[in-house]
Amino acid sequence: MALGVGIVGLPNVGKSTLFNAITKAGALAANYPFATIDKNVGIVTMPDERLDALSKVFTKGDRVPPIILTAVEFVDIAGLVRGAHKGEGLGNQFLANIREVAAIAHVVRCFDDENIIHVEGRVDPRGDLETINTELALADLQSLEKRADRLRKTARTIKEDKELLDIADPVLALLNEGRPARAFEGGEPEARTKAFRNLGLLTAKPMIYVANVAEEDLPDGANSAYVAAVREYAHAAEGSAEVVIVSARIEAELADLAADEAAEYLQSMGLSEPGLNRLVRVAYRMLGLRTFITSGEKEVRAWTIRAGDKAPQAAGVIHTDLERGFIRAETIDWDKMVSAGGWSAAKEKGWVRIEGKDYVVQDGDILNILHQG
């Protein structure tokens, strides 16, 4: 499921270093503005301990079923600068790249290092956040004002345009107040999402704030005034916005180590997992995605669906023939399968449910699709 998370921020805040760490794709990370000009894309698998536990359940002798993880697409977008909405610093190209992604990971510098140039000459997380969010809002204002003018001419005779205008006008008011389009909560969620997509609004995209900290501020940045400023801004601007703490430099070092060496390195720093694992999980959730599982002796596999998808749609992710011929799905919670030790024992315990076409698949469900043809 190709849904991208765009990594954005001012130049030299650690975006490309972060991107290199999570994708190992080798994006250019140089100490000067606009080192990244072309869009870099990488697919990142999402860690999932549930699949490790299920693989042990279905291991027979020395035959260990392979684990196939789900993934998130990350896009490294070159650094924005003040005036990007007017084309400054290749702004038009960068904003176009942001329009193509489904969510935004906004990286902000929360460390001091005189050897790394800051594009505006100082370390000021709140100022950086305001610069980027203002540029996105101004770009939305420009495009939405023009679109609303056109809609006002057609809304009287075209129902769809009237519905768009009913959302465009209050969103314009929010943008003028300095608030993002995603703060608009009017109308039905599905209609709102469709309208945002139609209007091409940058500030309608889910936003994750990524605080790039020094090693000593791991794991949670509790003693960092910079991180406190990011959290205060995120809460004030959006209430429920998520802040993920990472050290891009440490993550880059971890990415170059073998698995056992990386585990030892994490342990030496008192960390239970890489910060990037948390980022990937948050991104997955912010994209409105969920995971269901198929499991057996041949493989244990995670599949990606949208929140709210029903059993036939989940079947279609595996193969379109399964959706067309869907009859029902044998379903069990993943942890109950682990407790039971396999399908036969789970059925004997009465833990396997039979779900039909109207069943909304839950995150962590194991499905066995029964179908015609």
mmCIF file of C-alpha atoms in Angstrom:
data_model
loop_
_atom_site.group_PDB
_atom_site.id
_atom_site.type_symbol
_atom_site.label_atom_id
_atom_site.label_comp_id
_atom_site.label_asym_id
_atom_site.label_seq_id
_atom_site.Cartn_x
_atom_site.Cartn_y
_atom_site.Cartn_z
ATOM 1 C CA MET A 1 0.000 0.000 0.000
ATOM 2 C CA ALA A 2 1.947 3.005 -1.272
ATOM 3 C CA LEU A 3 1.305 5.766 1.234
ATOM 4 C CA GLY A 4 4.144 8.169 1.882
ATOM 5 C CA VAL A 5 5.303 10.082 4.931
ATOM 6 C CA GLY A 6 7.237 13.160 3.883
ATOM 7 C CA ILE A 7 10.222 14.117 6.057
ATOM 8 C CA VAL A 8 10.345 17.922 6.123
ATOM 9 C CA GLY A 9 12.107 20.669 8.017
ATOM 10 C CA LEU A 10 14.578 23.503 7.614
ATOM 11 C CA PRO A 11 17.950 22.682 6.012
ATOM 12 C CA ASN A 12 20.528 20.989 8.258
ATOM 13 C CA VAL A 13 18.169 19.806 10.991
ATOM 14 C CA GLY A 14 18.986 16.130 10.396
ATOM 15 C CA LYS A 15 16.323 15.115 7.865
ATOM 16 C CA SER A 16 18.591 13.270 5.467
ATOM 17 C CA THR A 17 20.583 11.680 8.306
ATOM 18 C CA LEU A 18 17.307 10.409 9.703
ATOM 19 C CA PHE A 19 16.197 9.196 6.288
ATOM 20 C CA ASN A 20 19.493 7.350 5.765
ATOM 21 C CA ALA A 21 19.072 5.609 9.089
ATOM 22 C CA ILE A 22 15.551 4.315 8.483
ATOM 23 C CA THR A 23 15.988 3.315 4.870
ATOM 24 C CA LYS A 24 19.759 2.826 4.463
ATOM 25 C CA ALA A 25 19.129 4.337 1.027
ATOM 26 C CA GLY A 26 22.176 6.590 1.004
ATOM 27 C CA ALA A 27 20.505 9.960 0.525
ATOM 28 C CA LEU A 28 23.047 12.791 0.393
ATOM 29 C CA ALA A 29 23.569 14.296 3.854
ATOM 30 C CA ALA A 30 25.851 17.306 3.481
ATOM 31 C CA ASN A 31 26.425 20.278 5.739
ATOM 32 C CA TYR A 32 24.910 22.960 3.540
ATOM 33 C CA PRO A 33 21.415 24.043 2.500
ATOM 34 C CA PHE A 34 19.722 22.259 -0.414
ATOM 35 C CA ALA A 35 22.041 19.245 -0.326
ATOM 36 C CA THR A 36 18.838 17.323 -1.052
ATOM 37 C CA ILE A 37 17.230 18.516 -4.270
ATOM 38 C CA ASP A 38 15.657 15.404 -5.778
ATOM 39 C CA LYS A 39 13.062 13.530 -3.805
ATOM 40 C CA ASN A 40 14.415 10.370 -2.144
ATOM 41 C CA VAL A 41 12.031 7.514 -1.360
ATOM 42 C CA GLY A 42 12.555 4.483 0.843
ATOM 43 C CA ILE A 43 10.334 1.675 2.083
ATOM 44 C CA VAL A 44 10.726 0.933 5.787
ATOM 45 C CA THR A 45 9.477 -2.272 7.400
ATOM 46 C CA MET A 46 7.540 -1.812 10.620
ATOM 47 C CA PRO A 47 8.840 -3.814 13.598
ATOM 48 C CA ASP A 48 6.156 -6.134 14.939
ATOM 49 C CA GLU A 49 6.894 -8.437 17.867
ATOM 50 C CA ARG A 50 3.553 -10.180 17.341
ATOM 51 C CA LEU A 51 4.924 -11.883 14.249
ATOM 52 C CA ASP A 52 8.003 -13.134 16.113
ATOM 53 C CA ALA A 53 5.756 -14.786 18.699
ATOM 54 C CA LEU A 54 3.542 -16.340 16.016
ATOM 55 C CA SER A 55 6.523 -17.648 14.083
ATOM 56 C CA LYS A 56 7.540 -19.660 17.144
ATOM 57 C CA VAL A 57 4.017 -21.111 17.356
ATOM 58 C CA PHE A 58 4.174 -22.427 13.794
ATOM 59 C CA THR A 59 7.783 -23.638 13.854
ATOM 60 C CA LYS A 60 7.986 -27.380 13.252
ATOM 61 C CA GLY A 61 11.349 -28.883 14.068
ATOM 62 C CA ASP A 62 13.948 -26.930 12.149
ATOM 63 C CA ARG A 63 11.368 -25.439 9.754
ATOM 64 C CA VAL A 64 10.830 -21.854 10.837
ATOM 65 C CA PRO A 65 8.144 -19.997 8.864
ATOM 66 C CA PRO A 66 9.495 -16.782 7.339
ATOM 67 C CA ILE A 67 8.212 -13.493 8.715
ATOM 68 C CA ILE A 68 6.989 -10.870 6.240
ATOM 69 C CA LEU A 69 6.470 -7.434 7.759
ATOM 70 C CA THR A 70 4.295 -4.584 6.588
ATOM 71 C CA ALA A 71 5.961 -1.316 5.597
ATOM 72 C CA VAL A 72 5.741 2.466 5.477
ATOM 73 C CA GLU A 73 7.034 4.644 2.644
ATOM 74 C CA PHE A 74 9.206 7.564 3.732
ATOM 75 C CA VAL A 75 10.055 10.439 1.409
ATOM 76 C CA ASP A 76 13.034 12.706 2.130
ATOM 77 C CA ILE A 77 12.012 16.176 0.964
ATOM 78 C CA ALA A 78 14.639 18.890 0.653
ATOM 79 C CA GLY A 79 14.762 21.606 3.308
ATOM 80 C CA LEU A 80 12.164 24.345 3.183
ATOM 81 C CA VAL A 81 13.115 27.944 3.957
ATOM 82 C CA ARG A 82 11.271 31.152 4.742
ATOM 83 C CA GLY A 83 9.493 32.304 1.572
ATOM 84 C CA ALA A 84 9.070 28.792 0.146
ATOM 85 C CA HIS A 85 5.422 29.535 -0.707
ATOM 86 C CA LYS A 86 6.748 32.242 -3.063
ATOM 87 C CA GLY A 87 9.313 29.902 -4.597
ATOM 88 C CA GLU A 88 12.280 30.792 -2.371
ATOM 89 C CA GLY A 89 14.910 28.053 -2.049
ATOM 90 C CA LEU A 90 13.328 25.817 -4.692
ATOM 91 C CA GLY A 91 10.122 26.117 -2.668
ATOM 92 C CA ASN A 92 7.712 25.302 -5.497
ATOM 93 C CA GLN A 93 9.383 21.949 -6.127
ATOM 94 C CA PHE A 94 9.528 21.064 -2.439
ATOM 95 C CA LEU A 95 5.899 21.997 -1.802
ATOM 96 C CA ALA A 96 4.873 19.885 -4.794
ATOM 97 C CA ASN A 97 6.681 16.917 -3.216
ATOM 98 C CA ILE A 98 4.815 17.464 0.049
ATOM 99 C CA ARG A 99 1.491 17.447 -1.819
ATOM 100 C CA GLU A 100 2.261 13.902 -2.981
ATOM 101 C CA VAL A 101 2.601 12.377 0.501
ATOM 102 C CA ALA A 102 -0.161 11.339 2.888
ATOM 103 C CA ALA A 103 1.416 12.554 6.149
ATOM 104 C CA ILE A 104 4.279 14.767 7.293
ATOM 105 C CA ALA A 105 7.128 14.054 9.713
ATOM 106 C CA HIS A 106 8.357 17.508 10.711
ATOM 107 C CA VAL A 107 11.975 17.233 11.916
ATOM 108 C CA VAL A 108 13.190 20.014 14.196
ATOM 109 C CA ARG A 109 16.717 20.551 15.512
ATOM 110 C CA CYS A 110 16.957 20.187 19.293
ATOM 111 C CA PHE A 111 20.729 20.033 19.759
ATOM 112 C CA ASP A 112 23.680 22.432 19.846
ATOM 113 C CA ASP A 113 26.635 21.923 17.495
ATOM 114 C CA GLU A 114 28.685 24.842 16.266
ATOM 115 C CA ASN A 115 30.044 22.685 13.443
ATOM 116 C CA ILE A 116 26.605 22.285 11.846
ATOM 117 C CA ILE A 117 25.308 25.420 10.179
ATOM 118 C CA HIS A 118 21.769 26.547 10.957
ATOM 119 C CA VAL A 119 20.165 28.242 7.983
ATOM 120 C CA GLU A 120 18.927 31.098 10.187
ATOM 121 C CA GLY A 121 21.990 31.282 12.412
ATOM 122 C CA ARG A 122 20.503 30.038 15.694
ATOM 123 C CA VAL A 123 18.978 26.973 17.333
ATOM 124 C CA ASP A 124 15.345 27.854 17.998
ATOM 125 C CA PRO A 125 12.945 24.897 17.717
ATOM 126 C CA ARG A 126 9.796 26.960 18.145
ATOM 127 C CA GLY A 127 10.944 29.446 15.512
ATOM 128 C CA ASP A 128 11.794 26.602 13.128
ATOM 129 C CA LEU A 129 8.378 25.027 13.614
ATOM 130 C CA GLU A 130 6.633 28.323 13.033
ATOM 131 C CA THR A 131 8.660 28.960 9.867
ATOM 132 C CA ILE A 132 7.734 25.643 8.268
ATOM 133 C CA ASN A 133 4.103 25.622 9.373
ATOM 134 C CA THR A 134 3.664 29.227 8.244
ATOM 135 C CA GLU A 135 5.014 28.382 4.793
ATOM 136 C CA LEU A 136 2.622 25.433 4.487
ATOM 137 C CA ALA A 137 -0.298 27.580 5.658
ATOM 138 C CA LEU A 138 0.568 30.427 3.270
ATOM 139 C CA ALA A 139 0.785 27.963 0.375
ATOM 140 C CA ASP A 140 -2.666 26.659 1.338
ATOM 141 C CA LEU A 141 -4.066 30.182 1.616
ATOM 142 C CA GLN A 142 -2.838 31.062 -1.846
ATOM 143 C CA SER A 143 -4.312 28.010 -3.510
ATOM 144 C CA LEU A 144 -7.522 27.890 -1.462
ATOM 145 C CA GLU A 145 -8.440 31.559 -1.970
ATOM 146 C CA LYS A 146 -8.242 31.075 -5.738
ATOM 147 C CA ARG A 147 -10.194 27.820 -5.562
ATOM 148 C CA ALA A 148 -12.889 29.323 -3.321
ATOM 149 C CA ASP A 149 -13.369 32.235 -5.718
ATOM 150 C CA ARG A 150 -14.042 29.759 -8.530
ATOM 151 C CA LEU A 151 -16.331 27.651 -6.355
ATOM 152 C CA ARG A 152 -18.468 30.657 -5.427
ATOM 153 C CA LYS A 153 -19.287 31.105 -9.102
ATOM 154 C CA THR A 154 -20.423 27.515 -9.575
ATOM 155 C CA ALA A 155 -21.766 26.507 -6.150
ATOM 156 C CA ARG A 156 -25.304 27.700 -6.956
ATOM 157 C CA THR A 157 -25.718 25.216 -9.768
ATOM 158 C CA ILE A 158 -23.280 22.399 -8.966
ATOM 159 C CA LYS A 159 -23.972 20.417 -5.790
ATOM 160 C CA GLU A 160 -20.446 19.062 -5.462
ATOM 161 C CA ASP A 161 -18.978 22.562 -5.661
ATOM 162 C CA LYS A 162 -21.381 23.776 -2.966
ATOM 163 C CA GLU A 163 -20.218 20.952 -0.697
ATOM 164 C CA LEU A 164 -16.577 21.868 -1.336
ATOM 165 C CA LEU A 165 -17.254 25.541 -0.657
ATOM 166 C CA ASP A 166 -18.944 24.653 2.641
ATOM 167 C CA ILE A 167 -15.582 23.255 3.742
ATOM 168 C CA ALA A 168 -13.297 25.701 1.923
ATOM 169 C CA ASP A 169 -14.734 28.822 3.595
ATOM 170 C CA PRO A 170 -14.345 27.713 7.246
ATOM 171 C CA VAL A 171 -10.898 26.275 6.463
ATOM 172 C CA LEU A 172 -9.882 29.653 5.033
ATOM 173 C CA ALA A 173 -10.961 31.230 8.316
ATOM 174 C CA LEU A 174 -8.812 28.734 10.257
ATOM 175 C CA LEU A 175 -5.773 29.400 8.079
ATOM 176 C CA ASN A 176 -6.165 33.124 8.583
ATOM 177 C CA GLU A 177 -6.168 32.486 12.336
ATOM 178 C CA GLY A 178 -2.846 30.628 11.997
ATOM 179 C CA ARG A 179 -4.396 27.169 12.473
ATOM 180 C CA PRO A 180 -3.972 24.198 10.085
ATOM 181 C CA ALA A 181 -6.755 22.812 7.920
ATOM 182 C CA ARG A 182 -6.672 19.551 9.891
ATOM 183 C CA ALA A 183 -8.106 21.482 12.870
ATOM 184 C CA PHE A 184 -11.408 21.729 10.963
ATOM 185 C CA GLU A 185 -13.882 19.198 12.359
ATOM 186 C CA GLY A 186 -17.079 20.109 10.520
ATOM 187 C CA GLY A 187 -19.088 17.668 8.437
ATOM 188 C CA GLU A 188 -18.764 13.917 8.151
ATOM 189 C CA PRO A 189 -15.184 12.575 8.449
ATOM 190 C CA GLU A 190 -15.326 10.768 5.099
ATOM 191 C CA ALA A 191 -16.659 13.838 3.268
ATOM 192 C CA ARG A 192 -14.081 16.027 4.996
ATOM 193 C CA THR A 193 -11.219 13.752 3.981
ATOM 194 C CA LYS A 194 -12.476 13.642 0.393
ATOM 195 C CA ALA A 195 -12.745 17.443 0.277
ATOM 196 C CA PHE A 196 -9.255 17.946 1.716
ATOM 197 C CA ARG A 197 -7.873 15.631 -0.949
ATOM 198 C CA ASN A 198 -9.782 17.445 -3.676
ATOM 199 C CA LEU A 199 -8.577 20.844 -2.445
ATOM 200 C CA GLY A 200 -4.966 19.644 -2.177
ATOM 201 C CA LEU A 201 -4.359 21.144 1.264
ATOM 202 C CA LEU A 202 -0.892 20.718 2.772
ATOM 203 C CA THR A 203 -1.995 21.569 6.309
ATOM 204 C CA ALA A 204 -4.743 18.944 6.185
ATOM 205 C CA LYS A 205 -2.129 16.185 6.248
ATOM 206 C CA PRO A 206 -1.452 14.481 9.601
ATOM 207 C CA MET A 207 1.664 15.938 11.254
ATOM 208 C CA ILE A 208 4.237 14.180 13.449
ATOM 209 C CA TYR A 209 6.792 16.373 15.201
ATOM 210 C CA VAL A 210 10.231 14.724 15.346
ATOM 211 C CA ALA A 211 12.635 16.257 17.873
ATOM 212 C CA ASN A 212 16.214 15.486 16.784
ATOM 213 C CA VAL A 213 18.177 15.538 20.039
ATOM 214 C CA ALA A 214 21.728 15.061 21.304
ATOM 215 C CA GLU A 215 22.672 11.654 22.718
ATOM 216 C CA GLU A 216 22.522 12.898 26.314
ATOM 217 C CA ASP A 217 18.868 13.856 25.878
ATOM 218 C CA LEU A 218 17.737 10.321 25.062
ATOM 219 C CA PRO A 219 15.369 8.604 25.515
ATOM 220 C CA ASP A 220 12.609 11.164 26.111
ATOM 221 C CA GLY A 221 14.247 14.585 26.134
ATOM 222 C CA ALA A 222 12.884 15.218 29.629
ATOM 223 C CA ASN A 223 15.690 17.615 30.559
ATOM 224 C CA SER A 224 15.910 19.436 27.226
ATOM 225 C CA ALA A 225 14.504 22.951 26.999
ATOM 226 C CA TYR A 226 14.470 22.514 23.215
ATOM 227 C CA VAL A 227 12.238 19.420 23.446
ATOM 228 C CA ALA A 228 9.988 21.165 25.960
ATOM 229 C CA ALA A 229 9.534 23.985 23.439
ATOM 230 C CA VAL A 230 8.551 21.491 20.725
ATOM 231 C CA ARG A 231 6.040 19.761 22.983
ATOM 232 C CA GLU A 232 4.560 23.078 24.096
ATOM 233 C CA TYR A 233 4.203 24.233 20.495
ATOM 234 C CA ALA A 234 2.703 20.928 19.303
ATOM 235 C CA HIS A 235 0.164 20.908 22.118
ATOM 236 C CA ALA A 236 -0.795 24.550 21.664
ATOM 237 C CA ALA A 237 -1.059 24.273 17.875
ATOM 238 C CA GLU A 238 -2.906 20.985 17.599
ATOM 239 C CA GLY A 239 -3.663 19.498 20.999
ATOM 240 C CA SER A 240 -3.180 15.828 20.165
ATOM 241 C CA ALA A 241 -0.115 16.132 17.909
ATOM 242 C CA GLU A 242 2.521 13.474 18.567
ATOM 243 C CA VAL A 243 6.150 14.307 19.369
ATOM 244 C CA VAL A 244 8.734 11.578 18.717
ATOM 245 C CA ILE A 245 12.209 11.895 20.229
ATOM 246 C CA VAL A 246 15.159 10.614 18.197
ATOM 247 C CA SER A 247 18.868 11.234 17.814
ATOM 248 C CA ALA A 248 19.450 11.024 14.077
ATOM 249 C CA ARG A 249 23.188 10.596 14.639
ATOM 250 C CA ILE A 250 22.699 7.646 16.980
ATOM 251 C CA GLU A 251 20.122 6.102 14.653
ATOM 252 C CA ALA A 252 22.576 6.401 11.755
ATOM 253 C CA GLU A 253 25.229 4.622 13.825
ATOM 254 C CA LEU A 254 22.770 1.862 14.756
ATOM 255 C CA ALA A 255 21.855 1.385 11.101
ATOM 256 C CA ASP A 256 25.473 0.503 10.289
ATOM 257 C CA LEU A 257 25.727 -2.170 12.993
ATOM 258 C CA ALA A 258 24.848 -5.858 12.877
ATOM 259 C CA ALA A 259 21.700 -6.770 14.807
ATOM 260 C CA ASP A 260 23.547 -8.151 17.852
ATOM 261 C CA GLU A 261 25.908 -5.158 17.956
ATOM 262 C CA ALA A 262 22.991 -2.729 17.665
ATOM 263 C CA ALA A 263 21.198 -4.474 20.543
ATOM 264 C CA GLU A 264 24.320 -4.230 22.691
ATOM 265 C CA TYR A 265 24.749 -0.550 21.796
ATOM 266 C CA LEU A 266 21.129 0.210 22.736
ATOM 267 C CA GLN A 267 21.521 -1.628 26.020
ATOM 268 C CA SER A 268 24.666 0.348 26.839
ATOM 269 C CA MET A 269 22.646 3.554 26.487
ATOM 270 C CA GLY A 270 19.715 2.223 28.503
ATOM 271 C CA LEU A 271 17.387 2.122 25.477
ATOM 272 C CA SER A 272 14.901 -0.662 24.804
ATOM 273 C CA GLU A 273 14.619 0.016 21.060
ATOM 274 C CA PRO A 274 15.711 2.492 18.375
ATOM 275 C CA GLY A 275 13.794 5.752 18.328
ATOM 276 C CA LEU A 276 13.034 5.068 14.685
ATOM 277 C CA ASN A 277 10.874 2.110 15.654
ATOM 278 C CA ARG A 278 8.607 4.505 17.516
ATOM 279 C CA LEU A 279 8.573 6.887 14.558
ATOM 280 C CA VAL A 280 7.527 4.158 12.129
ATOM 281 C CA ARG A 281 4.740 2.961 14.438
ATOM 282 C CA VAL A 282 3.429 6.494 14.969
ATOM 283 C CA ALA A 283 3.595 7.182 11.215
ATOM 284 C CA TYR A 284 1.672 3.991 10.466
ATOM 285 C CA ARG A 285 -1.054 4.950 12.906
ATOM 286 C CA MET A 286 -1.185 8.554 11.686
ATOM 287 C CA LEU A 287 -1.716 7.290 8.153
ATOM 288 C CA GLY A 288 -4.867 5.601 9.417
ATOM 289 C CA LEU A 289 -3.471 2.126 8.749
ATOM 290 C CA ARG A 290 -4.003 -1.150 10.576
ATOM 291 C CA THR A 291 -2.408 -4.582 10.399
ATOM 292 C CA PHE A 292 -4.015 -7.983 10.074
ATOM 293 C CA ILE A 293 -2.070 -11.235 9.993
ATOM 294 C CA THR A 294 -2.081 -14.529 8.144
ATOM 295 C CA SER A 295 -0.166 -17.296 9.876
ATOM 296 C CA GLY A 296 0.727 -20.913 9.384
ATOM 297 C CA GLU A 297 3.675 -23.219 8.800
ATOM 298 C CA LYS A 298 4.457 -21.678 5.378
ATOM 299 C CA GLU A 299 4.753 -18.068 6.556
ATOM 300 C CA VAL A 300 3.674 -15.514 9.122
ATOM 301 C CA ARG A 301 2.738 -12.306 7.341
ATOM 302 C CA ALA A 302 1.448 -8.841 8.187
ATOM 303 C CA TRP A 303 -0.908 -7.098 5.768
ATOM 304 C CA THR A 304 -1.841 -3.425 5.680
ATOM 305 C CA ILE A 305 -5.415 -2.157 5.535
ATOM 306 C CA ARG A 306 -7.106 1.133 6.330
ATOM 307 C CA ALA A 307 -8.840 1.577 9.656
ATOM 308 C CA GLY A 308 -12.481 0.614 9.173
ATOM 309 C CA ASP A 309 -11.889 -1.860 6.331
ATOM 310 C CA LYS A 310 -14.142 -4.920 6.396
ATOM 311 C CA ALA A 311 -13.194 -8.557 5.971
ATOM 312 C CA PRO A 312 -13.738 -8.736 2.163
ATOM 313 C CA GLN A 313 -11.507 -5.679 1.673
ATOM 314 C CA ALA A 314 -8.836 -7.298 3.792
ATOM 315 C CA ALA A 315 -9.146 -10.433 1.684
ATOM 316 C CA GLY A 316 -8.663 -8.303 -1.424
ATOM 317 C CA VAL A 317 -5.318 -7.062 -0.100
ATOM 318 C CA ILE A 318 -4.095 -10.658 -0.233
ATOM 319 C CA HIS A 319 -5.569 -11.280 -3.694
ATOM 320 C CA THR A 320 -8.449 -9.754 -5.636
ATOM 321 C CA ASP A 321 -9.904 -13.236 -6.222
ATOM 322 C CA LEU A 322 -10.335 -13.661 -2.457
ATOM 323 C CA GLU A 323 -12.415 -10.500 -2.245
ATOM 324 C CA ARG A 324 -14.602 -11.463 -5.214
ATOM 325 C CA GLY A 325 -15.234 -14.953 -3.866
ATOM 326 C CA PHE A 326 -15.321 -14.075 -0.164
ATOM 327 C CA ILE A 327 -17.580 -16.297 1.935
ATOM 328 C CA ARG A 328 -16.371 -15.785 5.500
ATOM 329 C CA ALA A 329 -13.214 -15.435 7.562
ATOM 330 C CA GLU A 330 -11.969 -17.574 10.424
ATOM 331 C CA THR A 331 -10.717 -14.968 12.883
ATOM 332 C CA ILE A 332 -8.749 -14.978 16.126
ATOM 333 C CA ASP A 333 -6.842 -12.400 18.138
ATOM 334 C CA TRP A 334 -3.097 -12.859 17.671
ATOM 335 C CA ASP A 335 -2.377 -13.247 21.397
ATOM 336 C CA LYS A 336 -5.011 -15.968 21.742
ATOM 337 C CA MET A 337 -3.335 -17.852 18.900
ATOM 338 C CA VAL A 338 -0.031 -17.637 20.758
ATOM 339 C CA SER A 339 -1.708 -18.919 23.932
ATOM 340 C CA ALA A 340 -3.435 -21.751 22.077
ATOM 341 C CA GLY A 341 -0.329 -22.835 20.180
ATOM 342 C CA GLY A 342 -1.932 -23.309 16.765
ATOM 343 C CA TRP A 343 -5.155 -23.380 14.775
ATOM 344 C CA SER A 344 -6.373 -26.805 15.938
ATOM 345 C CA ALA A 345 -5.978 -26.017 19.630
ATOM 346 C CA ALA A 346 -7.532 -22.568 19.162
ATOM 347 C CA LYS A 347 -10.596 -24.115 17.529
ATOM 348 C CA GLU A 348 -10.914 -26.687 20.304
ATOM 349 C CA LYS A 349 -10.919 -23.858 22.857
ATOM 350 C CA GLY A 350 -13.639 -22.048 20.886
ATOM 351 C CA TRP A 351 -11.414 -19.011 20.310
ATOM 352 C CA VAL A 352 -11.771 -18.956 16.521
ATOM 353 C CA ARG A 353 -14.684 -16.790 15.407
ATOM 354 C CA ILE A 354 -16.518 -16.947 12.078
ATOM 355 C CA GLU A 355 -16.919 -13.437 10.680
ATOM 356 C CA GLY A 356 -18.893 -12.372 7.616
ATOM 357 C CA LYS A 357 -18.824 -9.586 5.051
ATOM 358 C CA ASP A 358 -19.763 -6.828 7.513
ATOM 359 C CA TYR A 359 -16.993 -7.556 10.006
ATOM 360 C CA VAL A 360 -14.625 -4.608 10.551
ATOM 361 C CA VAL A 361 -11.131 -6.062 10.819
ATOM 362 C CA GLN A 362 -9.256 -5.097 13.986
ATOM 363 C CA ASP A 363 -5.546 -4.466 14.336
ATOM 364 C CA GLY A 364 -3.833 -7.746 15.234
ATOM 365 C CA ASP A 365 -6.587 -10.017 13.895
ATOM 366 C CA ILE A 366 -5.420 -13.270 12.341
ATOM 367 C CA LEU A 367 -7.599 -14.127 9.345
ATOM 368 C CA ASN A 368 -8.070 -17.313 7.366
ATOM 369 C CA ILE A 369 -10.155 -16.401 4.330
ATOM 370 C CA LEU A 370 -12.700 -18.908 3.054
ATOM 371 C CA HIS A 371 -13.779 -18.202 -0.526
ATOM 372 C CA GLN A 372 -15.335 -19.574 -3.689
ATOM 373 C CA GLY A 373 -13.396 -20.348 -6.818
#
